[in-house]
Coordinates of C-alpha atoms in Angstrom, one line a residue:
M6 CA 21.0 -7.5 32.1
S7 CA 18.6 -8.4 34.9
E8 CA 17.3 -11.6 33.1
D9 CA 20.8 -13.2 32.8
T10 CA 19.9 -15.9 35.2
R11 CA 17.1 -17.1 32.9
I12 CA 19.3 -17.0 29.7
A13 CA 21.7 -19.7 28.7
A14 CA 25.3 -18.5 29.2
P15 CA 26.4 -18.5 25.5
L16 CA 23.3 -16.6 24.5
A17 CA 23.7 -14.1 27.2
T18 CA 27.2 -13.4 26.0
A19 CA 25.9 -12.8 22.5
L20 CA 23.2 -10.4 23.8
Q21 CA 25.8 -8.4 25.7
K22 CA 28.0 -8.1 22.6
K23 CA 25.0 -6.8 20.7
G24 CA 24.3 -4.2 23.4
F25 CA 21.1 -5.6 24.8
D26 CA 20.3 -3.8 28.0
T27 CA 16.7 -5.0 28.6
L28 CA 14.5 -7.6 27.0
T29 CA 11.2 -6.8 25.1
P30 CA 7.9 -8.2 26.6
V31 CA 7.8 -11.1 24.2
Q32 CA 11.4 -12.1 25.0
S33 CA 10.8 -11.9 28.7
A34 CA 7.5 -14.0 28.3
V35 CA 9.2 -17.0 26.6
L36 CA 11.8 -17.2 29.4
D37 CA 9.3 -17.9 32.1
P38 CA 10.6 -20.9 34.1
E39 CA 7.1 -22.4 34.3
I40 CA 7.0 -22.8 30.5
G41 CA 9.6 -25.7 30.5
E42 CA 9.4 -27.6 27.3
Q43 CA 5.7 -26.8 26.5
D44 CA 4.4 -25.9 23.0
L45 CA 3.7 -22.2 22.7
L46 CA 1.2 -20.1 20.8
V47 CA 2.5 -16.6 20.9
S48 CA 0.8 -13.3 19.8
A49 CA 3.7 -11.0 18.9
Q50 CA 3.7 -7.8 16.9
T51 CA 6.1 -7.1 14.0
G52 CA 9.2 -5.3 15.3
S53 CA 8.8 -6.7 18.9
G54 CA 12.0 -8.8 18.8
K55 CA 10.3 -12.1 18.3
T56 CA 13.2 -13.6 16.3
V57 CA 15.5 -13.3 19.4
A58 CA 12.5 -14.5 21.5
F59 CA 12.1 -17.8 19.8
G60 CA 15.9 -18.1 19.7
L61 CA 15.9 -17.8 23.5
A62 CA 12.9 -20.2 23.8
L63 CA 14.8 -22.9 21.8
S64 CA 17.9 -22.6 23.9
S65 CA 16.7 -25.0 26.6
T66 CA 15.7 -27.6 24.0
L67 CA 18.9 -27.4 21.9
L68 CA 21.6 -26.8 24.5
D69 CA 20.0 -28.7 27.5
G70 CA 22.4 -26.9 29.8
A71 CA 25.5 -27.5 27.8
P72 CA 27.8 -24.6 27.0
V73 CA 28.1 -25.5 23.3
L74 CA 25.9 -27.3 20.8
P75 CA 26.9 -30.9 20.0
V76 CA 27.8 -32.0 16.4
A77 CA 24.7 -32.4 14.4
E78 CA 24.2 -35.2 11.9
A79 CA 20.8 -33.7 11.0
P80 CA 19.0 -30.4 12.0
H81 CA 17.7 -30.1 15.5
A82 CA 15.5 -27.1 14.9
L83 CA 13.4 -25.9 11.9
I84 CA 12.2 -22.3 11.4
I85 CA 9.5 -21.7 8.8
A86 CA 9.0 -18.1 7.5
P87 CA 6.5 -16.8 4.9
T88 CA 9.0 -14.9 2.6
R89 CA 12.6 -15.1 1.5
E90 CA 13.5 -11.7 3.1
L91 CA 12.1 -12.7 6.4
A92 CA 13.9 -16.1 6.3
L93 CA 17.2 -14.4 5.5
Q94 CA 16.7 -11.9 8.3
V95 CA 15.9 -14.8 10.8
K96 CA 19.0 -16.6 9.7
K97 CA 21.1 -13.5 10.3
E98 CA 19.7 -13.0 13.7
L99 CA 20.1 -16.6 14.9
E100 CA 23.7 -16.7 13.5
W101 CA 25.0 -14.1 16.0
L102 CA 22.7 -15.3 18.8
Y103 CA 24.1 -18.9 18.6
A104 CA 27.6 -18.0 17.6
P105 CA 29.1 -18.4 21.1
A106 CA 27.4 -21.8 21.4
G107 CA 28.9 -22.9 18.1
G108 CA 25.6 -23.0 16.3
Q109 CA 25.5 -23.5 12.5
V110 CA 22.5 -22.1 10.7
A111 CA 21.5 -23.0 7.0
S112 CA 18.7 -21.5 4.8
C113 CA 16.4 -23.0 2.2
I114 CA 14.5 -20.4 0.3
G115 CA 13.1 -20.1 -3.2
G116 CA 15.2 -18.3 -5.8
M117 CA 18.5 -19.9 -4.6
D118 CA 20.5 -22.7 -6.1
M119 CA 19.3 -26.0 -4.6
R120 CA 22.7 -27.6 -5.0
D121 CA 24.3 -25.0 -2.8
E122 CA 21.5 -25.5 -0.2
R123 CA 22.0 -29.3 -0.4
R124 CA 25.7 -28.9 0.3
A125 CA 24.9 -26.7 3.3
L126 CA 22.5 -29.3 4.7
D127 CA 25.1 -32.0 4.3
R128 CA 27.5 -30.0 6.5
G129 CA 25.2 -30.7 9.5
P130 CA 23.6 -27.4 10.5
H131 CA 21.9 -27.2 13.9
I132 CA 19.1 -24.9 12.7
V133 CA 17.5 -24.6 9.3
V134 CA 15.5 -21.6 8.3
G135 CA 13.3 -21.8 5.1
T136 CA 10.2 -20.9 3.3
P137 CA 7.4 -23.5 3.0
G138 CA 7.6 -24.3 -0.7
R139 CA 11.4 -24.8 -0.8
L140 CA 11.4 -26.9 2.4
V141 CA 8.8 -29.3 0.9
D142 CA 11.0 -29.6 -2.2
H143 CA 14.0 -30.6 0.0
I144 CA 11.9 -33.1 1.9
H145 CA 10.7 -34.7 -1.3
R146 CA 14.3 -35.0 -2.7
G147 CA 15.5 -36.4 0.6
S148 CA 18.1 -33.7 1.2
L149 CA 16.4 -32.5 4.4
D150 CA 16.5 -35.0 7.2
M151 CA 13.7 -34.4 9.7
S152 CA 14.4 -37.5 11.9
Q153 CA 16.3 -35.6 14.6
L154 CA 14.2 -32.5 14.8
K155 CA 13.6 -31.4 18.4
A156 CA 11.6 -28.2 17.7
I157 CA 9.7 -26.4 14.9
V158 CA 8.9 -22.7 14.8
L159 CA 6.2 -21.1 12.6
D160 CA 7.1 -17.4 12.3
E161 CA 4.2 -15.2 11.2
A162 CA 1.9 -18.2 10.8
D163 CA -1.1 -16.0 10.0
E164 CA 0.7 -14.6 7.0
M165 CA 1.7 -18.0 5.7
L166 CA -1.9 -19.2 5.9
N167 CA -3.1 -16.0 4.1
M168 CA -0.5 -16.7 1.3
G169 CA -2.0 -20.2 0.7
F170 CA 0.8 -22.3 2.4
R171 CA -1.6 -24.4 4.5
E172 CA -0.9 -27.7 2.6
E173 CA 2.9 -27.1 2.7
L174 CA 2.8 -26.4 6.4
E175 CA 0.7 -29.5 7.1
E176 CA 3.1 -31.7 5.1
I177 CA 6.2 -30.3 6.9
L178 CA 4.6 -30.8 10.4
E179 CA 3.4 -34.3 9.5
S180 CA 6.9 -35.2 8.3
A181 CA 8.5 -34.2 11.6
P182 CA 8.8 -36.5 14.6
E183 CA 5.8 -36.5 16.9
E184 CA 8.0 -35.9 20.0
R185 CA 9.0 -32.3 19.4
R186 CA 8.2 -28.8 20.5
T187 CA 6.0 -26.6 18.2
L188 CA 6.1 -22.9 18.6
L189 CA 3.6 -20.7 16.7
F190 CA 4.2 -17.0 16.4
S191 CA 1.4 -14.9 15.0
A192 CA 0.2 -11.4 15.1
T193 CA -3.4 -12.5 15.2
V194 CA -4.9 -15.8 16.4
S195 CA -7.7 -16.3 13.9
K196 CA -9.8 -19.5 13.5
P197 CA -7.4 -21.1 10.9
I198 CA -4.4 -20.4 13.3
A199 CA -6.4 -21.9 16.3
R200 CA -7.3 -24.9 14.2
L201 CA -3.6 -25.4 13.1
A202 CA -2.5 -25.2 16.7
E203 CA -5.1 -27.6 17.8
N204 CA -4.1 -30.2 15.2
Y205 CA -0.3 -29.9 15.5
Q206 CA 0.4 -28.7 19.1
K207 CA 0.1 -30.5 22.4
D208 CA -1.4 -28.5 25.3
A209 CA 0.1 -25.3 23.9
L210 CA 0.5 -22.4 26.3
R211 CA -1.1 -19.2 25.0
L212 CA 1.1 -16.0 25.4
N213 CA -0.4 -12.7 24.4
T214 CA 2.4 -10.1 24.3
I215 CA 0.6 -7.4 22.1
T216 CA -0.4 -4.3 24.0
E217 CA -2.0 -1.1 22.6
R218 CA 1.1 0.8 23.6
E219 CA 3.4 -1.7 21.9
Q220 CA 1.5 -1.4 18.6
H221 CA 1.2 2.3 18.4
G222 CA 3.4 4.0 21.0
D223 CA 6.4 4.7 18.8
I224 CA 4.5 5.3 15.5
D225 CA 2.8 8.6 14.6
Y226 CA -0.2 7.8 12.5
Q227 CA -1.3 10.4 10.0
A228 CA -4.2 10.3 7.5
V229 CA -3.6 12.6 4.5
V230 CA -6.7 13.5 2.4
V231 CA -5.9 14.3 -1.2
A232 CA -7.8 14.7 -4.5
P233 CA -8.1 11.4 -6.4
D234 CA -5.6 12.6 -9.1
D235 CA -3.0 13.8 -6.6
V236 CA -1.9 10.6 -4.9
E237 CA 1.5 10.4 -6.5
K238 CA 2.1 14.2 -6.1
A239 CA 1.2 13.9 -2.4
I240 CA 3.8 11.1 -2.0
I241 CA 6.5 13.2 -3.6
N242 CA 5.7 16.2 -1.2
L243 CA 5.7 13.8 1.8
L244 CA 9.1 12.4 0.9
L245 CA 10.5 15.9 0.4
Q246 CA 9.2 17.2 3.7
H247 CA 10.2 14.2 5.9
D248 CA 13.6 13.7 4.3
A249 CA 13.9 10.4 6.1
P250 CA 17.1 8.3 5.8
N251 CA 15.0 5.4 4.6
A252 CA 11.3 5.5 3.5
L253 CA 9.1 2.6 2.5
V254 CA 6.1 3.2 0.2
F255 CA 3.4 0.4 -0.1
C256 CA 1.4 -0.3 -3.2
A257 CA -1.3 -2.9 -3.5
R258 CA -0.2 -4.2 -6.9
R259 CA 3.0 -4.8 -8.9
E260 CA 1.7 -2.4 -11.6
G261 CA 1.4 0.3 -9.0
V262 CA 5.0 -0.4 -7.8
N263 CA 6.4 -0.1 -11.3
K264 CA 4.5 3.1 -12.1
L265 CA 5.4 4.9 -8.8
T266 CA 9.0 3.8 -9.0
A267 CA 9.4 5.3 -12.5
R268 CA 7.7 8.5 -11.4
L269 CA 10.0 8.9 -8.4
N270 CA 13.0 8.0 -10.4
N271 CA 12.2 10.7 -12.9
R272 CA 11.9 13.3 -10.1
G273 CA 15.4 12.6 -8.9
F274 CA 14.7 10.3 -5.9
A275 CA 17.1 7.4 -5.2
V276 CA 14.5 4.7 -5.3
V277 CA 14.4 0.9 -5.6
A278 CA 11.4 -1.4 -6.0
L279 CA 10.4 -4.8 -4.5
S280 CA 7.6 -7.0 -5.8
G281 CA 7.0 -10.7 -6.5
E282 CA 8.1 -10.5 -10.1
F283 CA 11.7 -9.7 -9.1
S284 CA 14.3 -12.5 -8.7
Q285 CA 15.9 -13.1 -5.4
K286 CA 19.2 -11.5 -6.6
E287 CA 17.3 -8.3 -7.6
R288 CA 15.5 -8.2 -4.3
S289 CA 18.7 -8.7 -2.4
N290 CA 20.5 -5.9 -4.4
A291 CA 17.6 -3.6 -3.6
L292 CA 17.8 -4.1 0.1
I293 CA 21.6 -3.7 0.0
A294 CA 21.2 -0.4 -1.8
M295 CA 18.8 0.7 1.0
R296 CA 21.2 -0.3 3.8
D297 CA 24.3 1.2 2.4
G298 CA 22.6 4.5 1.5
R299 CA 22.7 4.3 -2.3
A300 CA 18.8 4.4 -2.2
R301 CA 16.6 6.1 0.2
V302 CA 13.1 5.1 -0.9
C303 CA 11.8 1.6 -1.4
V304 CA 8.5 1.0 -3.2
A305 CA 7.1 -2.4 -2.5
T306 CA 4.0 -4.7 -2.4
D307 CA 2.9 -6.2 1.0
V308 CA 4.2 -9.6 0.4
A309 CA 7.6 -8.5 -0.9
A310 CA 8.2 -6.2 2.1
R311 CA 7.2 -8.8 4.7
G312 CA 10.2 -9.2 7.1
I313 CA 12.2 -6.2 5.8
D314 CA 14.2 -4.6 8.6
L315 CA 15.9 -1.5 7.4
P316 CA 18.0 0.8 9.6
G317 CA 16.8 4.3 10.0
L318 CA 13.4 3.5 8.5
D319 CA 11.5 6.5 9.8
L320 CA 8.7 6.8 7.3
V321 CA 6.1 4.4 5.9
V322 CA 3.6 5.7 3.3
H323 CA 0.5 3.8 2.3
A324 CA 0.1 4.8 -1.4
D325 CA -2.9 2.4 -1.6
L326 CA -5.2 2.0 1.3
P327 CA -4.6 -1.2 3.4
S328 CA -7.2 -3.8 2.7
N329 CA -7.7 -4.7 6.4
P330 CA -6.5 -3.7 9.9
E331 CA -3.8 -6.5 10.0
T332 CA -2.2 -5.2 6.8
L333 CA -2.1 -1.6 8.2
L334 CA -0.3 -2.8 11.3
H335 CA 2.1 -5.1 9.5
R336 CA 3.0 -2.3 7.1
S337 CA 3.4 0.3 9.8
G338 CA 5.4 -2.2 11.9
R339 CA 8.4 -1.7 9.6
T340 CA 9.0 1.6 11.4
G341 CA 9.0 2.5 15.1
R342 CA 11.2 -0.5 15.9
A343 CA 13.5 -1.0 18.9
G344 CA 12.5 2.2 20.6
R345 CA 12.9 4.4 17.6
K346 CA 10.1 6.9 16.6
G347 CA 8.5 6.6 13.1
A348 CA 5.7 7.9 11.1
S349 CA 3.0 6.0 9.2
V350 CA 1.1 8.1 6.6
V351 CA -2.1 6.8 5.0
I352 CA -2.9 8.4 1.7
V353 CA -6.8 8.9 1.6
P354 CA -8.4 9.9 -1.8
G355 CA -11.5 11.8 -1.1
R356 CA -13.8 9.0 -2.3
A357 CA -12.2 6.5 0.1
R358 CA -12.6 8.5 3.2
R359 CA -15.1 6.2 5.0
R360 CA -13.1 3.0 4.1
A361 CA -10.0 4.6 5.6
E362 CA -11.9 5.5 8.7
R363 CA -13.1 1.9 9.1
V364 CA -9.7 0.4 8.7
L365 CA -8.1 2.8 11.2
K366 CA -10.9 2.3 13.7
S367 CA -10.7 -1.5 13.4
A368 CA -6.9 -1.4 13.9
G369 CA -7.4 0.7 17.1
V370 CA -5.3 3.5 15.6
S371 CA -5.9 7.2 16.4
A372 CA -4.6 9.1 13.4
S373 CA -4.3 12.8 12.9
W374 CA -6.1 14.0 9.8
G375 CA -4.8 16.7 7.5
T376 CA -3.6 17.5 4.0
A377 CA -0.3 16.7 2.2
P378 CA 2.5 19.3 2.6
S379 CA 2.2 22.3 0.3
P380 CA 5.2 23.7 -1.6
E381 CA 5.5 26.4 1.0
D382 CA 5.5 23.9 3.8
I383 CA 8.3 22.0 2.1
R384 CA 10.4 25.2 1.6
N385 CA 10.0 26.0 5.3
S386 CA 11.1 22.5 6.3
L387 CA 14.1 22.7 4.0
D388 CA 15.1 26.2 5.4
A389 CA 14.8 24.8 9.0
R390 CA 17.2 21.9 8.0
I391 CA 19.7 24.4 6.5
L392 CA 19.6 26.4 9.7
A393 CA 20.0 23.3 11.9
N394 CA 23.0 21.9 9.8
P395 CA 25.8 21.1 12.2
V396 CA 28.4 22.4 9.7
L397 CA 27.4 25.9 10.7
E398 CA 28.6 25.3 14.2
D399 CA 31.7 23.3 13.5
G400 CA 35.0 25.1 14.0
V401 CA 37.5 25.8 11.1
T402 CA 40.3 23.2 10.7
E403 CA 43.8 24.1 9.8
Q404 CA 43.3 22.6 6.3
E405 CA 40.3 24.8 5.7
S406 CA 41.7 28.0 7.2
D407 CA 43.5 29.3 4.1
L408 CA 40.5 28.8 1.8
V409 CA 38.2 30.3 4.4
N410 CA 40.4 33.4 4.7
T411 CA 40.4 33.8 1.0
L412 CA 36.7 33.5 0.7
V413 CA 36.1 36.1 3.5
A414 CA 38.5 38.5 1.9
R415 CA 37.0 38.2 -1.6
F416 CA 33.3 38.0 -0.9
E417 CA 30.8 39.8 1.3
P418 CA 29.2 37.7 4.1
Y419 CA 25.8 38.1 2.5
Q420 CA 27.0 36.7 -0.7
L421 CA 28.7 33.8 1.1
A422 CA 25.5 33.0 2.9
A423 CA 23.6 33.0 -0.3
A424 CA 26.1 30.6 -1.9
F425 CA 25.7 28.3 1.1
V426 CA 21.9 28.3 0.7
R427 CA 22.2 27.6 -3.1
L428 CA 24.5 24.7 -2.4
A429 CA 22.2 23.3 0.3
R430 CA 19.1 23.5 -2.0
S431 CA 20.9 22.1 -5.1
G432 CA 19.8 18.6 -6.1
Q433 CA 16.4 19.0 -4.3
S434 CA 13.3 17.9 -6.3
L435 CA 10.7 20.6 -6.7
P436 CA 7.5 20.1 -4.7
E437 CA 4.1 19.5 -6.4
D438 CA 1.1 21.8 -6.5
L439 CA -1.9 20.0 -5.1
Q440 CA -5.6 20.6 -5.5
D441 CA -7.8 21.5 -2.6
P442 CA -9.1 18.2 -1.2
G443 CA -12.0 19.7 0.7
D444 CA -12.9 19.0 4.3
V445 CA -10.0 17.1 6.1
S446 CA -11.2 17.4 9.7
A447 CA -11.2 14.4 11.9
P448 CA -14.2 12.0 11.4
R449 CA -17.1 12.8 13.8
E450 CA -19.1 10.1 15.6
R451 CA -22.3 9.7 13.6
S452 CA -25.4 9.7 15.8
R453 CA -28.4 7.4 14.9
D454 CA -30.8 9.7 16.8
R455 CA -31.9 12.4 14.3
E456 CA -34.7 14.8 14.5
Y457 CA -37.5 14.2 12.1
D458 CA -37.5 16.5 9.1
P459 CA -40.2 16.0 6.4
D460 CA -38.2 18.0 3.8
R461 CA -34.9 16.2 4.3
R462 CA -35.5 13.6 1.5
D463 CA -36.2 16.3 -1.1
R464 CA -33.0 18.3 0.0
E465 CA -30.8 15.2 -0.1
R466 CA -32.1 14.4 -3.5
E467 CA -30.8 17.8 -4.7
R468 CA -27.5 17.6 -2.9
P469 CA -24.5 15.4 -3.8
G470 CA -24.3 14.1 -0.2
R471 CA -22.5 16.9 1.7
S472 CA -23.9 19.7 3.7
R473 CA -23.2 23.4 3.0
G474 CA -20.2 24.7 4.9
P475 CA -19.3 28.3 5.6
D476 CA -17.4 28.6 2.3
F477 CA -20.8 28.4 0.5
E478 CA -21.9 31.7 2.0
D479 CA -20.4 33.5 -1.0
S480 CA -21.1 30.8 -3.6
A481 CA -21.3 30.9 -7.3
W482 CA -23.9 29.2 -9.6
V483 CA -23.6 27.6 -13.0
A484 CA -26.4 26.2 -15.3
L485 CA -26.1 23.1 -17.3
G486 CA -28.0 22.5 -20.5
V487 CA -29.4 19.2 -19.3
G488 CA -32.4 18.5 -17.2
R489 CA -34.9 15.8 -16.0
R490 CA -36.1 15.2 -19.5
Q491 CA -32.5 14.2 -20.5
S492 CA -32.2 11.9 -17.4
A493 CA -30.0 14.3 -15.4
D494 CA -29.1 12.8 -12.0
P495 CA -26.5 13.8 -9.3
K496 CA -25.1 10.3 -9.5
W497 CA -23.4 11.1 -12.8
L498 CA -23.5 14.9 -12.7
V499 CA -21.2 15.1 -9.6
P500 CA -18.3 13.0 -10.8
M501 CA -18.6 14.5 -14.2
L502 CA -18.3 18.0 -12.8
C503 CA -15.4 17.0 -10.6
K504 CA -13.5 15.4 -13.5
N505 CA -14.1 18.3 -15.9
G506 CA -13.5 21.1 -13.3
G507 CA -10.6 19.5 -11.4
F508 CA -12.1 20.0 -7.9
P509 CA -13.3 17.6 -5.2
R510 CA -16.9 16.7 -4.3
S511 CA -16.8 19.0 -1.3
S512 CA -16.8 22.0 -3.7
I513 CA -20.3 21.2 -4.8
G514 CA -23.3 22.5 -2.9
V515 CA -27.0 22.4 -3.9
I516 CA -28.1 20.8 -7.2
N517 CA -31.5 21.9 -8.6
I518 CA -32.7 19.8 -11.5
S519 CA -35.5 21.3 -13.8
P520 CA -37.1 19.7 -16.7
N521 CA -34.6 21.1 -19.3
E522 CA -31.7 22.4 -17.2
T523 CA -29.8 22.0 -14.0
H524 CA -28.4 24.7 -11.6
V525 CA -25.4 23.7 -9.5
E526 CA -24.0 25.7 -6.5
L527 CA -20.2 25.7 -6.5
R528 CA -17.4 27.3 -4.4
P529 CA -16.1 30.4 -6.2
Q530 CA -12.8 28.9 -7.0
A531 CA -14.4 25.8 -8.4
A532 CA -16.7 27.8 -10.6
D533 CA -13.8 29.7 -12.1
Q534 CA -11.9 26.5 -12.8
L535 CA -15.0 24.9 -14.5
M536 CA -15.6 27.9 -16.7
E537 CA -11.9 28.3 -17.6
R538 CA -11.8 24.6 -18.7
A539 CA -15.1 25.0 -20.6
G540 CA -13.4 27.6 -22.9
E541 CA -15.1 30.2 -25.2
R542 CA -17.6 27.6 -26.4
Q543 CA -18.6 26.9 -22.8
I544 CA -18.7 23.1 -23.5
I545 CA -17.7 20.5 -21.0
D546 CA -17.7 16.7 -21.3
K547 CA -17.5 17.1 -25.1
S548 CA -21.1 18.2 -25.7
L549 CA -22.6 19.6 -22.4
F550 CA -23.3 23.4 -22.4
V551 CA -22.4 25.2 -19.1
Q552 CA -23.1 28.9 -18.3
R553 CA -22.4 31.0 -15.3
V554 CA -25.6 32.4 -13.8
S555 CA -26.5 34.7 -10.9
G556 CA -28.7 32.2 -9.0
P557 CA -30.9 29.1 -9.3
S558 CA -33.8 31.2 -10.8
E559 CA -31.9 32.4 -13.9
T560 CA -32.6 30.3 -16.9
I561 CA -30.7 29.5 -20.1
T562 CA -32.2 31.0 -23.2
K563 CA -31.6 29.7 -26.8
S564 CA -29.7 32.9 -27.6
D565 CA -27.1 32.1 -24.9
M566 CA -26.3 28.7 -26.5
P567 CA -23.1 28.9 -28.5
D568 CA -23.1 28.2 -32.3
R569 CA -21.7 24.7 -32.4
G570 CA -21.8 24.6 -36.2
E571 CA -24.2 22.5 -38.3
R572 CA -23.2 19.0 -38.7
P573 CA -23.5 17.9 -42.4
R574 CA -26.2 15.4 -42.9
Q575 CA -25.1 12.2 -44.5
R576 CA -27.0 11.8 -47.8
R577 CA -28.1 8.4 -48.7
A578 CA -26.4 7.1 -51.8
S579 CA -28.6 6.4 -54.9
R580 CA -28.1 4.4 -58.0
D581 CA -27.4 7.6 -60.0
D582 CA -24.2 8.2 -58.0
E583 CA -21.0 7.2 -59.7
E584 CA -19.4 6.0 -56.5
W585 CA -22.4 4.0 -55.4
T586 CA -21.6 0.4 -54.8
T587 CA -23.7 -2.5 -53.6
K588 CA -22.7 -4.6 -50.6
P589 CA -21.7 -8.1 -51.4
A590 CA -24.4 -10.6 -50.5
R591 CA -23.7 -12.5 -47.3
K592 CA -22.7 -16.0 -48.0
G593 CA -24.9 -18.6 -46.3
P594 CA -24.5 -22.3 -45.9
K595 CA -24.2 -24.3 -49.1
K596 CA -27.3 -26.2 -50.1
P597 CA -27.1 -30.0 -49.9
R598 CA -26.3 -31.9 -53.0
G599 CA -26.9 -35.4 -54.0
P600 CA -24.3 -38.2 -54.6
N601 CA -23.7 -37.1 -58.3
G602 CA -23.5 -33.4 -57.4
E603 CA -27.1 -32.5 -58.4
K604 CA -28.9 -30.0 -56.2
K605 CA -31.5 -31.5 -53.8
R606 CA -34.9 -29.9 -53.9
S607 CA -36.5 -29.2 -50.6
P608 CA -39.7 -31.3 -50.2
K609 CA -42.9 -29.6 -50.9
R610 CA -45.0 -28.9 -47.9
K611 CA -48.3 -30.6 -47.7
P612 CA -51.2 -28.3 -47.7
R613 CA -52.8 -27.7 -44.3
D614 CA -56.1 -29.4 -43.6
S615 CA -58.8 -26.8 -43.9

């Protein structure tokens, strides 16, 4: 390693044992000799090796040129992380990095037994890694001695502020000695981060190690447009086609995690879930199942998945759209780590197209737009994996030769090949049939300069918001038994037609609204679906009559309306009916009474003066 001269000898030994050939940009940046003992404000992307980076940055402060760390009566360094999983991952990384130097690392995280943590703190660890809430608890109980701290590291400081840990962070920083190093690592340097650095750092050196290539170079971004009802089906088809060793699916809420986990489990996927409602033991078991291969899909919320580092994580799926660019980058940063290639797929329901475009553009991501894999695409991918199976090229061992000769003598080669295909396909979940989501081409740049058209407003009033494409050259027309007099409006007609017909908005062309009826232009397949669901009575949405017509000029006649049957009129009950009953009188407030129980009479009003 070319940077050996800048790395403390014990840490260089640990890096060589781990197989580090070169350092990442953030690791090289913190080893600059001009930094010395300065405070640092570092912009580092998820998956850039920042845990090893601040471990290297602390070496000069903790070792001070010595080959091993001295015995510690109290911790010398404190690492603060936003979540339990990230804290445990940081602890694991620092343990092997400081092992040659005799470093002892302890953790203080929520969900663990505080008595065990207190005993670990009493053994004199050099470094303590914890989450903000649990660290504050130990400070209040006096089990965490902050008097000998030489350095504090805030890992993913932006996320800790987003999670509402500002007060806890300020209390921890104010409890530490004033003469210390403070290192802030954050993906973004927002105003709250800058304010925190200004209040608790001294002349901090700003290091920006995020580059466009580092964020997106090893990640293939894809935007998959689906019909609103096909989100879960699209995820199933994506998982089948990619067949990644580990896949991570993000949901916005816990309810979504539970629902999708149950759906995937029913379809035969080896799946685990991660959300804030799970205990630490359940979350740890889920990660262990992913690492040892018992599970291949993890469905998680954003907070629960913070800091997860899974080997072979080649696919990240956004079941719910990220709320902002930072969330998109943090989620996607779980894959494409340490030089590995990965894919980040954003599921885009048709109605959320523009919001997805804004998030991708704000994140500086160029995504390829398309549709979810079809059943045919999945079958082709599976066939390609069967043909590329290495067992087809491996030689026959002595232990297999007898059975192989017996099979060849008893069965034809064609039958043996068919048996191999059946075995390879056994246990595979069946793909889902998806609806046509409509136009999925990449978004075009919208120009503000538009030629004046006096009739544009009238045409846009008739259309649901999309221009006619080439598929409308051979369109079909339907007429609805509702018009302007019944308050017909595209705002509710378009979603009603899409829901009842099972097609996207792009399948609707021109909408002509007359006083008593409405003519709608549809793609031929959409018209067939709508009429099939309308049934013989030609009724949609419980009471709306629909009829196929030759064009916008053909009208609906009363003879075309189906016989819906006469509704029996409810006859008002009379006193002659045997079953007639009167309603009980409503009880009002009791009238006031006097001291002996007599009723009080209301005072007579005085006559008005004429």
